[in-house]
PDB file of C-alpha atoms in Angstrom:
ATOM      1  CA  UNK A   1    -106.097   9.503 -37.098  1.00 76.00           C
ATOM      2  CA  UNK A   2    -107.563  12.334 -35.128  1.00 91.00           C
ATOM      3  CA  UNK A   3    -108.236  15.042 -37.735  1.00 91.00           C
ATOM      4  CA  UNK A   4    -108.409  17.950 -35.285  1.00 94.00           C
ATOM      5  CA  UNK A   5    -105.082  16.964 -33.721  1.00 96.00           C
ATOM      6  CA  UNK A   6    -103.305  16.668 -37.077  1.00 96.00           C
ATOM      7  CA  UNK A   7    -104.818  19.951 -38.281  1.00 96.00           C
ATOM      8  CA  UNK A   8    -103.826  21.776 -35.073  1.00 96.00           C
ATOM      9  CA  UNK A   9    -100.239  20.505 -35.208  1.00 96.00           C
ATOM     10  CA  UNK A  10     -99.872  21.275 -38.915  1.00 97.00           C
ATOM     11  CA  UNK A  11    -101.286  24.760 -38.526  1.00 97.00           C
ATOM     12  CA  UNK A  12     -98.878  25.400 -35.642  1.00 96.00           C
ATOM     13  CA  UNK A  13     -95.874  24.259 -37.691  1.00 96.00           C
ATOM     14  CA  UNK A  14     -96.955  26.268 -40.727  1.00 96.00           C
ATOM     15  CA  UNK A  15     -97.324  29.383 -38.560  1.00 96.00           C
ATOM     16  CA  UNK A  16     -93.743  29.142 -37.283  1.00 95.00           C
ATOM     17  CA  UNK A  17     -91.462  31.766 -38.766  1.00 89.00           C
ATOM     18  CA  UNK A  18     -88.772  29.235 -39.651  1.00 89.00           C
ATOM     19  CA  UNK A  19     -88.211  25.588 -38.898  1.00 93.00           C
ATOM     20  CA  UNK A  20     -84.732  26.124 -37.466  1.00 89.00           C
ATOM     21  CA  UNK A  21     -85.167  23.566 -34.707  1.00 92.00           C
ATOM     22  CA  UNK A  22     -86.476  20.884 -37.058  1.00 95.00           C
ATOM     23  CA  UNK A  23     -83.545  18.656 -37.865  1.00 96.00           C
ATOM     24  CA  UNK A  24     -83.816  16.144 -40.736  1.00 96.00           C
ATOM     25  CA  UNK A  25     -85.225  13.445 -38.451  1.00 97.00           C
ATOM     26  CA  UNK A  26     -88.001  15.732 -37.199  1.00 97.00           C
ATOM     27  CA  UNK A  27     -88.811  16.868 -40.730  1.00 97.00           C
ATOM     28  CA  UNK A  28     -88.894  13.353 -42.122  1.00 97.00           C
ATOM     29  CA  UNK A  29     -90.845  11.875 -39.199  1.00 97.00           C
ATOM     30  CA  UNK A  30     -93.478  14.595 -39.392  1.00 98.00           C
ATOM     31  CA  UNK A  31     -93.934  14.181 -43.133  1.00 98.00           C
ATOM     32  CA  UNK A  32     -94.001  10.399 -42.728  1.00 97.00           C
ATOM     33  CA  UNK A  33     -96.705  10.636 -40.044  1.00 97.00           C
ATOM     34  CA  UNK A  34     -98.993  12.785 -42.194  1.00 98.00           C
ATOM     35  CA  UNK A  35     -98.491  10.607 -45.262  1.00 97.00           C
ATOM     36  CA  UNK A  36     -99.013   7.396 -43.287  1.00 97.00           C
ATOM     37  CA  UNK A  37    -102.158   8.756 -41.652  1.00 96.00           C
ATOM     38  CA  UNK A  38    -103.444   9.901 -45.016  1.00 96.00           C
ATOM     39  CA  UNK A  39    -103.891  13.445 -43.735  1.00 96.00           C
ATOM     40  CA  UNK A  40    -103.515  16.058 -46.430  1.00 94.00           C
ATOM     41  CA  UNK A  41    -102.023  19.426 -45.518  1.00 96.00           C
ATOM     42  CA  UNK A  42    -100.270  20.926 -48.560  1.00 96.00           C
ATOM     43  CA  UNK A  43     -99.054  24.014 -46.691  1.00 97.00           C
ATOM     44  CA  UNK A  44     -97.296  21.795 -44.147  1.00 98.00           C
ATOM     45  CA  UNK A  45     -95.589  19.783 -46.873  1.00 98.00           C
ATOM     46  CA  UNK A  46     -94.563  22.972 -48.664  1.00 97.00           C
ATOM     47  CA  UNK A  47     -93.092  24.507 -45.505  1.00 97.00           C
ATOM     48  CA  UNK A  48     -91.225  21.337 -44.593  1.00 97.00           C
ATOM     49  CA  UNK A  49     -89.912  20.862 -48.131  1.00 97.00           C
ATOM     50  CA  UNK A  50     -88.552  24.390 -48.039  1.00 96.00           C
ATOM     51  CA  UNK A  51     -86.894  23.680 -44.673  1.00 97.00           C
ATOM     52  CA  UNK A  52     -85.426  20.410 -45.980  1.00 97.00           C
ATOM     53  CA  UNK A  53     -83.893  22.210 -48.964  1.00 96.00           C
ATOM     54  CA  UNK A  54     -82.054  24.472 -46.547  1.00 95.00           C
ATOM     55  CA  UNK A  55     -80.667  21.525 -44.586  1.00 95.00           C
ATOM     56  CA  UNK A  56     -79.740  19.063 -47.318  1.00 93.00           C
ATOM     57  CA  UNK A  57     -76.172  18.796 -46.091  1.00 91.00           C
ATOM     58  CA  UNK A  58     -77.563  17.395 -42.824  1.00 92.00           C
ATOM     59  CA  UNK A  59     -79.550  14.649 -44.537  1.00 90.00           C
ATOM     60  CA  UNK A  60     -76.945  11.981 -43.976  1.00 84.00           C
ATOM     61  CA  UNK A  61     -78.986   9.335 -42.167  1.00 86.00           C
ATOM     62  CA  UNK A  62     -80.553   6.925 -44.642  1.00 87.00           C
ATOM     63  CA  UNK A  63     -83.905   6.745 -42.837  1.00 91.00           C
ATOM     64  CA  UNK A  64     -84.340  10.532 -42.841  1.00 93.00           C
ATOM     65  CA  UNK A  65     -83.659  10.697 -46.549  1.00 92.00           C
ATOM     66  CA  UNK A  66     -85.882   7.742 -47.360  1.00 94.00           C
ATOM     67  CA  UNK A  67     -88.793   8.853 -45.155  1.00 96.00           C
ATOM     68  CA  UNK A  68     -88.795  12.349 -46.611  1.00 97.00           C
ATOM     69  CA  UNK A  69     -89.061  11.347 -50.256  1.00 97.00           C
ATOM     70  CA  UNK A  70     -91.385   8.439 -49.449  1.00 97.00           C
ATOM     71  CA  UNK A  71     -93.773  10.708 -47.528  1.00 98.00           C
ATOM     72  CA  UNK A  72     -93.885  13.284 -50.294  1.00 98.00           C
ATOM     73  CA  UNK A  73     -94.572  10.649 -52.927  1.00 98.00           C
ATOM     74  CA  UNK A  74     -97.155   8.845 -50.778  1.00 97.00           C
ATOM     75  CA  UNK A  75     -98.980  12.119 -50.105  1.00 97.00           C
ATOM     76  CA  UNK A  76     -98.913  13.059 -53.785  1.00 96.00           C
ATOM     77  CA  UNK A  77     -96.914  16.168 -52.968  1.00 96.00           C
ATOM     78  CA  UNK A  78     -95.039  17.176 -56.102  1.00 93.00           C
ATOM     79  CA  UNK A  79     -91.907  19.222 -55.535  1.00 96.00           C
ATOM     80  CA  UNK A  80     -89.463  18.608 -58.397  1.00 96.00           C
ATOM     81  CA  UNK A  81     -86.771  20.818 -56.875  1.00 97.00           C
ATOM     82  CA  UNK A  82     -86.823  18.872 -53.600  1.00 97.00           C
ATOM     83  CA  UNK A  83     -86.598  15.540 -55.406  1.00 97.00           C
ATOM     84  CA  UNK A  84     -83.823  16.791 -57.670  1.00 96.00           C
ATOM     85  CA  UNK A  85     -81.764  18.144 -54.776  1.00 95.00           C
ATOM     86  CA  UNK A  86     -82.424  15.025 -52.698  1.00 94.00           C
ATOM     87  CA  UNK A  87     -81.319  12.830 -55.609  1.00 93.00           C
ATOM     88  CA  UNK A  88     -78.092  14.804 -55.911  1.00 91.00           C
ATOM     89  CA  UNK A  89     -77.543  14.536 -52.155  1.00 87.00           C
ATOM     90  CA  UNK A  90     -78.185  10.786 -52.303  1.00 86.00           C
ATOM     91  CA  UNK A  91     -75.740  10.287 -55.182  1.00 86.00           C
ATOM     92  CA  UNK A  92     -73.059  12.190 -53.294  1.00 84.00           C
ATOM     93  CA  UNK A  93     -73.385  10.289 -50.021  1.00 79.00           C
ATOM     94  CA  UNK A  94     -70.323   8.417 -48.830  1.00 75.00           C
ATOM     95  CA  UNK A  95     -72.535   6.474 -46.430  1.00 72.00           C
ATOM     96  CA  UNK A  96     -74.493   4.728 -49.172  1.00 73.00           C
ATOM     97  CA  UNK A  97     -73.487   1.364 -47.705  1.00 79.00           C
ATOM     98  CA  UNK A  98     -75.470   2.258 -44.560  1.00 80.00           C
ATOM     99  CA  UNK A  99     -78.793   2.112 -46.411  1.00 85.00           C
ATOM    100  CA  UNK A 100     -80.812  -0.915 -45.387  1.00 90.00           C
ATOM    101  CA  UNK A 101     -82.723  -2.680 -48.168  1.00 92.00           C
ATOM    102  CA  UNK A 102     -86.008  -1.176 -46.925  1.00 92.00           C
ATOM    103  CA  UNK A 103     -84.652   2.377 -47.163  1.00 90.00           C
ATOM    104  CA  UNK A 104     -83.321   1.666 -50.644  1.00 91.00           C
ATOM    105  CA  UNK A 105     -86.618   0.215 -51.842  1.00 94.00           C
ATOM    106  CA  UNK A 106     -88.650   3.032 -50.275  1.00 94.00           C
ATOM    107  CA  UNK A 107     -86.401   5.625 -51.899  1.00 93.00           C
ATOM    108  CA  UNK A 108     -86.644   3.917 -55.289  1.00 93.00           C
ATOM    109  CA  UNK A 109     -90.426   3.622 -54.941  1.00 96.00           C
ATOM    110  CA  UNK A 110     -90.697   7.324 -54.018  1.00 97.00           C
ATOM    111  CA  UNK A 111     -88.789   8.511 -57.060  1.00 95.00           C
ATOM    112  CA  UNK A 112     -90.712   6.169 -59.366  1.00 96.00           C
ATOM    113  CA  UNK A 113     -94.054   7.229 -57.898  1.00 96.00           C
ATOM    114  CA  UNK A 114     -93.285  10.954 -57.896  1.00 94.00           C
ATOM    115  CA  UNK A 115     -92.103  10.726 -61.513  1.00 88.00           C
ATOM    116  CA  UNK A 116     -89.614  13.534 -61.075  1.00 82.00           C
TER     117      UNK A 116
END
C-alpha cells in the first residue's frame, strides 16, 4: 500500500463533520481496504464505527455486514457496542438466506477473533 495515500484519505474522512453520504457499502469497503492493506488508523475506524451504528437498519446486504465486522476484527479494532449491535441486526435479518458461505464464515471468524 501507499502509506501517504492511505493516511491522506483517512485524515480527510476523519475530518468530515458527519459521514452522511457513506452508505453501508462505502463504510464496509473502506474499512475492508484498510484492514486488508494492514494500514492502522484507529481514528478512522472509530469514526466509521460510529457512523455504522447510526445506519444499522441499512445494513441489509450480507457483504456489507460481513466486511464491516471482518475488517474490524482483522485490524484489531475492538468496539464491543458495534459488534453487539451488529450481532442483533444479523439475528433479526429476514434475508439470512442471502448470505453466501464466504460471508457466513467471515462473519463467524470476525466474532470469534474479536471475542466480543
